[in-house]
Every structure is written in C-alpha cells, then in structure tokens.
PDB file of C-alpha atoms in Angstrom:
ATOM      1  CA  UNK A   1      28.631 -15.693  43.220  1.00  0.00           C
ATOM      2  CA  UNK A   2      28.091 -12.538  45.245  1.00  0.00           C
ATOM      3  CA  UNK A   3      28.440 -13.468  48.863  1.00  0.00           C
ATOM      4  CA  UNK A   4      30.252 -13.384  52.145  1.00  0.00           C
ATOM      5  CA  UNK A   5      32.841 -16.123  52.329  1.00  0.00           C
ATOM      6  CA  UNK A   6      34.930 -17.436  55.225  1.00  0.00           C
ATOM      7  CA  UNK A   7      37.887 -19.721  55.552  1.00  0.00           C
ATOM      8  CA  UNK A   8      38.366 -22.192  56.992  1.00  0.00           C
ATOM      9  CA  UNK A   9      34.958 -23.820  57.479  1.00  0.00           C
ATOM     10  CA  UNK A  10      36.260 -26.029  60.303  1.00  0.00           C
ATOM     11  CA  UNK A  11      39.191 -25.406  62.614  1.00  0.00           C
ATOM     12  CA  UNK A  12      40.319 -27.918  65.221  1.00  0.00           C
ATOM     13  CA  UNK A  13      43.286 -26.934  67.342  1.00  0.00           C
ATOM     14  CA  UNK A  14      44.979 -27.400  70.700  1.00  0.00           C
ATOM     15  CA  UNK A  15      44.711 -25.036  73.663  1.00  0.00           C
ATOM     16  CA  UNK A  16      47.359 -22.379  73.610  1.00  0.00           C
ATOM     17  CA  UNK A  17      47.687 -22.218  69.823  1.00  0.00           C
ATOM     18  CA  UNK A  18      47.198 -19.104  67.715  1.00  0.00           C
ATOM     19  CA  UNK A  19      44.813 -19.229  64.726  1.00  0.00           C
ATOM     20  CA  UNK A  20      43.238 -16.934  62.133  1.00  0.00           C
ATOM     21  CA  UNK A  21      39.932 -16.883  60.336  1.00  0.00           C
ATOM     22  CA  UNK A  22      39.532 -14.947  57.104  1.00  0.00           C
ATOM     23  CA  UNK A  23      36.453 -13.265  55.701  1.00  0.00           C
ATOM     24  CA  UNK A  24      35.804 -11.671  52.339  1.00  0.00           C
ATOM     25  CA  UNK A  25      32.699 -10.062  50.844  1.00  0.00           C
ATOM     26  CA  UNK A  26      32.103  -9.108  47.232  1.00  0.00           C
ATOM     27  CA  UNK A  27      28.772  -7.381  47.881  1.00  0.00           C
ATOM     28  CA  UNK A  28      30.319  -3.908  47.737  1.00  0.00           C
ATOM     29  CA  UNK A  29      29.456  -3.340  51.421  1.00  0.00           C
ATOM     30  CA  UNK A  30      31.382  -0.903  53.584  1.00  0.00           C
ATOM     31  CA  UNK A  31      30.831  -2.483  56.990  1.00  0.00           C
ATOM     32  CA  UNK A  32      31.871  -5.929  58.240  1.00  0.00           C
ATOM     33  CA  UNK A  33      31.283  -7.774  61.481  1.00  0.00           C
ATOM     34  CA  UNK A  34      32.420 -10.745  63.546  1.00  0.00           C
ATOM     35  CA  UNK A  35      29.829 -12.612  65.581  1.00  0.00           C
ATOM     36  CA  UNK A  36      30.216 -15.548  67.970  1.00  0.00           C
ATOM     37  CA  UNK A  37      27.506 -18.173  68.280  1.00  0.00           C
ATOM     38  CA  UNK A  38      27.912 -20.340  71.345  1.00  0.00           C
ATOM     39  CA  UNK A  39      26.635 -23.839  72.024  1.00  0.00           C
ATOM     40  CA  UNK A  40      23.262 -22.435  73.105  1.00  0.00           C
ATOM     41  CA  UNK A  41      23.010 -20.772  69.690  1.00  0.00           C
ATOM     42  CA  UNK A  42      23.124 -17.241  71.062  1.00  0.00           C
ATOM     43  CA  UNK A  43      24.538 -14.871  68.412  1.00  0.00           C
ATOM     44  CA  UNK A  44      26.608 -12.043  69.833  1.00  0.00           C
ATOM     45  CA  UNK A  45      28.498  -9.225  68.128  1.00  0.00           C
ATOM     46  CA  UNK A  46      32.223  -9.106  68.748  1.00  0.00           C
ATOM     47  CA  UNK A  47      33.609  -6.460  66.377  1.00  0.00           C
ATOM     48  CA  UNK A  48      32.544  -4.225  63.551  1.00  0.00           C
ATOM     49  CA  UNK A  49      34.611  -2.329  60.989  1.00  0.00           C
ATOM     50  CA  UNK A  50      33.362   0.448  58.724  1.00  0.00           C
ATOM     51  CA  UNK A  51      35.673   1.349  55.846  1.00  0.00           C
ATOM     52  CA  UNK A  52      38.586  -0.321  57.656  1.00  0.00           C
ATOM     53  CA  UNK A  53      37.925   1.534  60.918  1.00  0.00           C
ATOM     54  CA  UNK A  54      36.937  -0.252  64.119  1.00  0.00           C
ATOM     55  CA  UNK A  55      33.525   0.978  65.247  1.00  0.00           C
ATOM     56  CA  UNK A  56      32.228  -1.724  67.557  1.00  0.00           C
ATOM     57  CA  UNK A  57      34.434  -3.556  70.018  1.00  0.00           C
ATOM     58  CA  UNK A  58      32.338  -5.495  72.472  1.00  0.00           C
ATOM     59  CA  UNK A  59      33.768  -6.948  75.623  1.00  0.00           C
ATOM     60  CA  UNK A  60      35.897  -9.729  74.287  1.00  0.00           C
ATOM     61  CA  UNK A  61      39.304 -10.856  75.551  1.00  0.00           C
ATOM     62  CA  UNK A  62      42.204  -8.994  73.986  1.00  0.00           C
ATOM     63  CA  UNK A  63      43.427 -12.349  72.711  1.00  0.00           C
ATOM     64  CA  UNK A  64      41.000 -11.650  69.845  1.00  0.00           C
ATOM     65  CA  UNK A  65      42.284  -9.132  67.326  1.00  0.00           C
ATOM     66  CA  UNK A  66      40.444  -8.167  64.191  1.00  0.00           C
ATOM     67  CA  UNK A  67      42.224  -6.757  61.180  1.00  0.00           C
ATOM     68  CA  UNK A  68      40.730  -5.140  58.104  1.00  0.00           C
ATOM     69  CA  UNK A  69      43.234  -4.688  55.239  1.00  0.00           C
ATOM     70  CA  UNK A  70      40.482  -3.198  53.026  1.00  0.00           C
ATOM     71  CA  UNK A  71      36.732  -2.801  53.183  1.00  0.00           C
ATOM     72  CA  UNK A  72      36.145  -6.159  51.487  1.00  0.00           C
ATOM     73  CA  UNK A  73      38.158  -8.176  54.011  1.00  0.00           C
ATOM     74  CA  UNK A  74      37.968  -8.658  57.766  1.00  0.00           C
ATOM     75  CA  UNK A  75      40.148 -11.236  59.460  1.00  0.00           C
ATOM     76  CA  UNK A  76      40.067 -12.458  63.065  1.00  0.00           C
ATOM     77  CA  UNK A  77      43.235 -13.576  64.827  1.00  0.00           C
ATOM     78  CA  UNK A  78      42.966 -15.436  68.110  1.00  0.00           C
ATOM     79  CA  UNK A  79      45.983 -15.867  70.385  1.00  0.00           C
ATOM     80  CA  UNK A  80      46.438 -18.468  73.153  1.00  0.00           C
ATOM     81  CA  UNK A  81      43.252 -20.356  72.349  1.00  0.00           C
ATOM     82  CA  UNK A  82      41.162 -21.569  75.310  1.00  0.00           C
ATOM     83  CA  UNK A  83      38.506 -24.266  75.611  1.00  0.00           C
ATOM     84  CA  UNK A  84      35.838 -21.580  75.989  1.00  0.00           C
ATOM     85  CA  UNK A  85      36.680 -20.159  72.598  1.00  0.00           C
ATOM     86  CA  UNK A  86      35.034 -23.186  70.964  1.00  0.00           C
ATOM     87  CA  UNK A  87      32.052 -21.834  69.040  1.00  0.00           C
ATOM     88  CA  UNK A  88      30.921 -20.946  65.542  1.00  0.00           C
ATOM     89  CA  UNK A  89      32.255 -17.620  64.319  1.00  0.00           C
ATOM     90  CA  UNK A  90      30.274 -15.777  61.685  1.00  0.00           C
ATOM     91  CA  UNK A  91      31.371 -12.936  59.510  1.00  0.00           C
ATOM     92  CA  UNK A  92      28.716 -10.554  58.190  1.00  0.00           C
ATOM     93  CA  UNK A  93      28.561  -7.431  56.083  1.00  0.00           C
ATOM     94  CA  UNK A  94      26.191  -4.556  55.420  1.00  0.00           C
ATOM     95  CA  UNK A  95      26.097  -1.224  53.657  1.00  0.00           C
ATOM     96  CA  UNK A  96      25.479   2.113  55.296  1.00  0.00           C
ATOM     97  CA  UNK A  97      25.097   4.028  52.030  1.00  0.00           C
ATOM     98  CA  UNK A  98      21.704   4.117  50.356  1.00  0.00           C
ATOM     99  CA  UNK A  99      19.939   2.509  53.274  1.00  0.00           C
ATOM    100  CA  UNK A 100      19.879   3.541  56.957  1.00  0.00           C
ATOM    101  CA  UNK A 101      18.589   0.153  58.001  1.00  0.00           C
ATOM    102  CA  UNK A 102      21.694  -1.988  58.212  1.00  0.00           C
ATOM    103  CA  UNK A 103      20.592  -5.259  56.683  1.00  0.00           C
ATOM    104  CA  UNK A 104      23.390  -7.682  57.524  1.00  0.00           C
ATOM    105  CA  UNK A 105      24.301 -10.710  55.418  1.00  0.00           C
ATOM    106  CA  UNK A 106      26.177 -13.595  56.941  1.00  0.00           C
ATOM    107  CA  UNK A 107      28.989 -15.861  55.801  1.00  0.00           C
ATOM    108  CA  UNK A 108      28.782 -19.642  56.171  1.00  0.00           C
ATOM    109  CA  UNK A 109      30.565 -19.696  59.517  1.00  0.00           C
ATOM    110  CA  UNK A 110      33.742 -21.223  60.937  1.00  0.00           C
ATOM    111  CA  UNK A 111      33.332 -23.930  63.541  1.00  0.00           C
ATOM    112  CA  UNK A 112      36.254 -23.636  65.951  1.00  0.00           C
ATOM    113  CA  UNK A 113      36.961 -26.556  68.305  1.00  0.00           C
ATOM    114  CA  UNK A 114      39.672 -26.135  70.887  1.00  0.00           C
ATOM    115  CA  UNK A 115      40.890 -29.406  72.414  1.00  0.00           C
TER     116      UNK A 115
ATOM    117  CA  UNK B   1      21.318  -3.206  78.454  1.00  0.00           C
ATOM    118  CA  UNK B   2      19.352  -3.540  75.248  1.00  0.00           C
ATOM    119  CA  UNK B   3      17.433  -6.796  75.168  1.00  0.00           C
ATOM    120  CA  UNK B   4      15.536  -8.772  72.601  1.00  0.00           C
ATOM    121  CA  UNK B   5      13.294 -11.531  73.943  1.00  0.00           C
ATOM    122  CA  UNK B   6      11.870 -14.540  72.110  1.00  0.00           C
ATOM    123  CA  UNK B   7      10.222 -17.733  73.252  1.00  0.00           C
ATOM    124  CA  UNK B   8      12.809 -20.448  72.759  1.00  0.00           C
ATOM    125  CA  UNK B   9      10.200 -23.009  71.749  1.00  0.00           C
ATOM    126  CA  UNK B  10      10.144 -25.476  70.324  1.00  0.00           C
ATOM    127  CA  UNK B  11       7.027 -24.314  68.506  1.00  0.00           C
ATOM    128  CA  UNK B  12       5.362 -27.190  66.699  1.00  0.00           C
ATOM    129  CA  UNK B  13       2.729 -26.591  64.036  1.00  0.00           C
ATOM    130  CA  UNK B  14       1.119 -29.017  61.571  1.00  0.00           C
ATOM    131  CA  UNK B  15       1.903 -28.668  57.892  1.00  0.00           C
ATOM    132  CA  UNK B  16      -0.353 -26.114  56.211  1.00  0.00           C
ATOM    133  CA  UNK B  17      -1.039 -24.199  59.434  1.00  0.00           C
ATOM    134  CA  UNK B  18       0.034 -20.617  60.318  1.00  0.00           C
ATOM    135  CA  UNK B  19       3.138 -20.365  62.499  1.00  0.00           C
ATOM    136  CA  UNK B  20       3.323 -17.275  64.679  1.00  0.00           C
ATOM    137  CA  UNK B  21       6.676 -16.173  66.082  1.00  0.00           C
ATOM    138  CA  UNK B  22       6.949 -13.322  68.545  1.00  0.00           C
ATOM    139  CA  UNK B  23       9.668 -10.930  69.700  1.00  0.00           C
ATOM    140  CA  UNK B  24       9.788  -8.070  72.175  1.00  0.00           C
ATOM    141  CA  UNK B  25      12.531  -5.495  72.593  1.00  0.00           C
ATOM    142  CA  UNK B  26      13.547  -3.170  75.363  1.00  0.00           C
ATOM    143  CA  UNK B  27      14.933  -0.148  73.521  1.00  0.00           C
ATOM    144  CA  UNK B  28      11.945   2.083  72.707  1.00  0.00           C
ATOM    145  CA  UNK B  29      13.998   4.092  70.191  1.00  0.00           C
ATOM    146  CA  UNK B  30      14.775   1.086  67.990  1.00  0.00           C
ATOM    147  CA  UNK B  31      14.259   1.782  64.318  1.00  0.00           C
ATOM    148  CA  UNK B  32      14.669  -1.336  62.272  1.00  0.00           C
ATOM    149  CA  UNK B  33      13.783  -4.955  62.831  1.00  0.00           C
ATOM    150  CA  UNK B  34      14.799  -8.169  61.116  1.00  0.00           C
ATOM    151  CA  UNK B  35      13.892 -11.839  61.029  1.00  0.00           C
ATOM    152  CA  UNK B  36      16.578 -14.331  60.220  1.00  0.00           C
ATOM    153  CA  UNK B  37      16.103 -18.031  59.557  1.00  0.00           C
ATOM    154  CA  UNK B  38      18.844 -20.413  60.647  1.00  0.00           C
ATOM    155  CA  UNK B  39      18.825 -24.064  59.642  1.00  0.00           C
ATOM    156  CA  UNK B  40      20.810 -26.425  61.860  1.00  0.00           C
ATOM    157  CA  UNK B  41      24.515 -26.141  61.044  1.00  0.00           C
ATOM    158  CA  UNK B  42      23.975 -23.236  58.688  1.00  0.00           C
ATOM    159  CA  UNK B  43      24.351 -19.459  58.839  1.00  0.00           C
ATOM    160  CA  UNK B  44      21.525 -16.961  59.579  1.00  0.00           C
ATOM    161  CA  UNK B  45      19.634 -15.986  56.430  1.00  0.00           C
ATOM    162  CA  UNK B  46      17.748 -12.669  56.287  1.00  0.00           C
ATOM    163  CA  UNK B  47      14.122 -13.319  55.371  1.00  0.00           C
ATOM    164  CA  UNK B  48      12.278 -10.130  56.419  1.00  0.00           C
ATOM    165  CA  UNK B  49      13.026  -6.521  57.341  1.00  0.00           C
ATOM    166  CA  UNK B  50      10.467  -4.096  58.720  1.00  0.00           C
ATOM    167  CA  UNK B  51      10.849  -0.443  59.662  1.00  0.00           C
ATOM    168  CA  UNK B  52       7.337   1.021  59.969  1.00  0.00           C
ATOM    169  CA  UNK B  53       4.383   0.121  62.151  1.00  0.00           C
ATOM    170  CA  UNK B  54       1.975  -2.309  60.536  1.00  0.00           C
ATOM    171  CA  UNK B  55       2.332  -5.383  58.364  1.00  0.00           C
ATOM    172  CA  UNK B  56       4.781  -6.221  55.612  1.00  0.00           C
ATOM    173  CA  UNK B  57       4.114  -9.226  53.427  1.00  0.00           C
ATOM    174  CA  UNK B  58       6.527 -11.223  51.260  1.00  0.00           C
ATOM    175  CA  UNK B  59       5.133 -14.456  49.867  1.00  0.00           C
ATOM    176  CA  UNK B  60       4.086 -16.716  52.736  1.00  0.00           C
ATOM    177  CA  UNK B  61       5.826 -14.464  55.291  1.00  0.00           C
ATOM    178  CA  UNK B  62       4.251 -11.490  57.050  1.00  0.00           C
ATOM    179  CA  UNK B  63       6.155  -9.329  59.528  1.00  0.00           C
ATOM    180  CA  UNK B  64       4.178  -7.216  61.940  1.00  0.00           C
ATOM    181  CA  UNK B  65       5.561  -4.266  63.921  1.00  0.00           C
ATOM    182  CA  UNK B  66       4.023  -2.389  66.840  1.00  0.00           C
ATOM    183  CA  UNK B  67       6.497   0.170  68.152  1.00  0.00           C
ATOM    184  CA  UNK B  68       4.163   1.358  70.888  1.00  0.00           C
ATOM    185  CA  UNK B  69       4.080  -2.131  72.357  1.00  0.00           C
ATOM    186  CA  UNK B  70       7.734  -2.805  71.422  1.00  0.00           C
ATOM    187  CA  UNK B  71       6.656  -5.961  69.675  1.00  0.00           C
ATOM    188  CA  UNK B  72       7.483  -7.556  66.344  1.00  0.00           C
ATOM    189  CA  UNK B  73       6.141 -10.809  64.987  1.00  0.00           C
ATOM    190  CA  UNK B  74       6.558 -13.128  62.028  1.00  0.00           C
ATOM    191  CA  UNK B  75       3.693 -15.113  60.569  1.00  0.00           C
ATOM    192  CA  UNK B  76       4.374 -18.018  58.243  1.00  0.00           C
ATOM    193  CA  UNK B  77       1.289 -19.076  56.277  1.00  0.00           C
ATOM    194  CA  UNK B  78       0.845 -22.571  54.828  1.00  0.00           C
ATOM    195  CA  UNK B  79       3.791 -23.826  56.892  1.00  0.00           C
ATOM    196  CA  UNK B  80       5.958 -26.434  55.195  1.00  0.00           C
ATOM    197  CA  UNK B  81       8.359 -28.977  56.711  1.00  0.00           C
ATOM    198  CA  UNK B  82      11.143 -26.990  54.997  1.00  0.00           C
ATOM    199  CA  UNK B  83      10.291 -24.047  57.255  1.00  0.00           C
ATOM    200  CA  UNK B  84      11.556 -26.039  60.240  1.00  0.00           C
ATOM    201  CA  UNK B  85      14.431 -23.971  61.557  1.00  0.00           C
ATOM    202  CA  UNK B  86      15.389 -21.529  64.294  1.00  0.00           C
ATOM    203  CA  UNK B  87      14.051 -18.015  63.711  1.00  0.00           C
ATOM    204  CA  UNK B  88      16.133 -15.148  65.069  1.00  0.00           C
ATOM    205  CA  UNK B  89      14.714 -11.700  65.761  1.00  0.00           C
ATOM    206  CA  UNK B  90      17.213  -8.828  65.465  1.00  0.00           C
ATOM    207  CA  UNK B  91      16.871  -5.151  66.326  1.00  0.00           C
ATOM    208  CA  UNK B  92      18.838  -2.112  65.220  1.00  0.00           C
ATOM    209  CA  UNK B  93      18.805   0.784  67.707  1.00  0.00           C
ATOM    210  CA  UNK B  94      18.568   3.602  65.230  1.00  0.00           C
ATOM    211  CA  UNK B  95      19.606   5.205  61.964  1.00  0.00           C
ATOM    212  CA  UNK B  96      23.377   5.330  61.695  1.00  0.00           C
ATOM    213  CA  UNK B  97      23.896   2.563  64.247  1.00  0.00           C
ATOM    214  CA  UNK B  98      25.835  -0.503  63.130  1.00  0.00           C
ATOM    215  CA  UNK B  99      24.674  -2.655  66.016  1.00  0.00           C
ATOM    216  CA  UNK B 100      22.213  -5.548  65.738  1.00  0.00           C
ATOM    217  CA  UNK B 101      21.019  -7.159  68.920  1.00  0.00           C
ATOM    218  CA  UNK B 102      19.725 -10.697  68.448  1.00  0.00           C
ATOM    219  CA  UNK B 103      17.210 -12.669  70.409  1.00  0.00           C
ATOM    220  CA  UNK B 104      18.029 -16.219  71.358  1.00  0.00           C
ATOM    221  CA  UNK B 105      15.777 -17.598  68.633  1.00  0.00           C
ATOM    222  CA  UNK B 106      12.631 -19.677  68.439  1.00  0.00           C
ATOM    223  CA  UNK B 107      12.906 -23.200  67.124  1.00  0.00           C
ATOM    224  CA  UNK B 108      10.033 -24.038  64.776  1.00  0.00           C
ATOM    225  CA  UNK B 109       9.078 -27.584  63.820  1.00  0.00           C
ATOM    226  CA  UNK B 110       6.513 -28.122  61.089  1.00  0.00           C
ATOM    227  CA  UNK B 111       5.013 -31.572  61.403  1.00  0.00           C
ATOM    228  CA  UNK B 112       4.049 -33.299  58.112  1.00  0.00           C
TER     229      UNK B 112
END
C-alpha cells in the first residue's frame, strides 16, 4: 500500500524518559512534516523537512529533535518527556515538484501518553 | 500571525440535507486551500483542494472560494451519517511555501 506510516501507534511512558517516533512514506514525496494535535484537537505544525533539510522549525522545546536520514523517513526524538507532551503526533508528506499547492497526506498518528 | 477561523460546532443536520461548513483566513495572499475530514481517533484525510475563485465539485462535495472576502466553504449534499466527523480547513500562504495553517475544525453530526 502506498501510504504514510508511523510507529508506534501508541506510546505510554513515564515523565523524564526519552522516546522516538518513526515515520516513513512511500509516496515518492520530497517533504515531510511533524504535527502535534492536542486534547482540544488543534493541529499545529512542529517541523518540516524538504529533501532531508530542515525548512520549518516552529517554536517547540529543544527537547524535540527531528531527524531525516533520507527523504522517505522522518523521525522524532523527544528527550525528558513531560506531562504536557501528551498528545497525538502526526507525520505527513507532500511533494513540491509538479504541483505548487502542497497537498499534504497524513500518517495514522502516534498517541503519546506521559504518566 | 496567520489565522484560520472555523465555527467549532457542533453542526447538526438531518440525513439527506446539505451541510455547509465555513472558514475564513487572515492572510490575503494565501494561494491554496484544503478541506480535511477527521473521524474520531483517526488521522486527517484530504477531501478537497481549491486554488481558484469559484466552485469546485467532487461527488457530493463542493468547495467554494472567495479570495476577495477571504472565505472558503465546503458544502456536503445529501449528507449521510458516515459524514459525521470533524472538518478541518487548512490554508497555504503561497506558491513555494511548505506551511499549512489549520483551523480548529467544525464537528459535523448527521442525524439519521
């Protein structure tokens, strides 16, 4: 199936731990994103990578570090987890070649719960 | 600060009626506009994109764009209970921009 996939789907962890979320897309897109959706369902961009280069870095704590080993993968590492980090994290991808309009396609999400 | 505003709802319509969802945006130079549908516990799913003033139809869905009024809407004809979801409006500032700004979503309930 062509899609954006994320692992894990659920992540439950203790405050202070370090965790990673992985994202992969096989759509041939050149741009990938991390979004956070809070308990009020507001979807907010965190980071964006284009061809492995960071192009958007919104105001997020530096405990969050994205890494893009290649243009099909974008991982998110979170250090020293806090209660307020509990949310659903979505990965998305789009292509900037052939279309100027940036249609983004989302992965299934990772529900992070920090206890 | 670029903003995208939507009524949070819930918007309730009877089955078979037309559901009308509205969105306004603050950045007058915005170029492309999207509607996403998000079922509870699921990820946003792109259902419509519109780039030019006027209407764009796809099946039971019609997106309408008025750049002068900075307004975009989504009409769902013959609403079905399966259309019950939160609808997110998203705006891209311009060609070459990677940014999408989302509204907070409108929750739609279609009553059988």
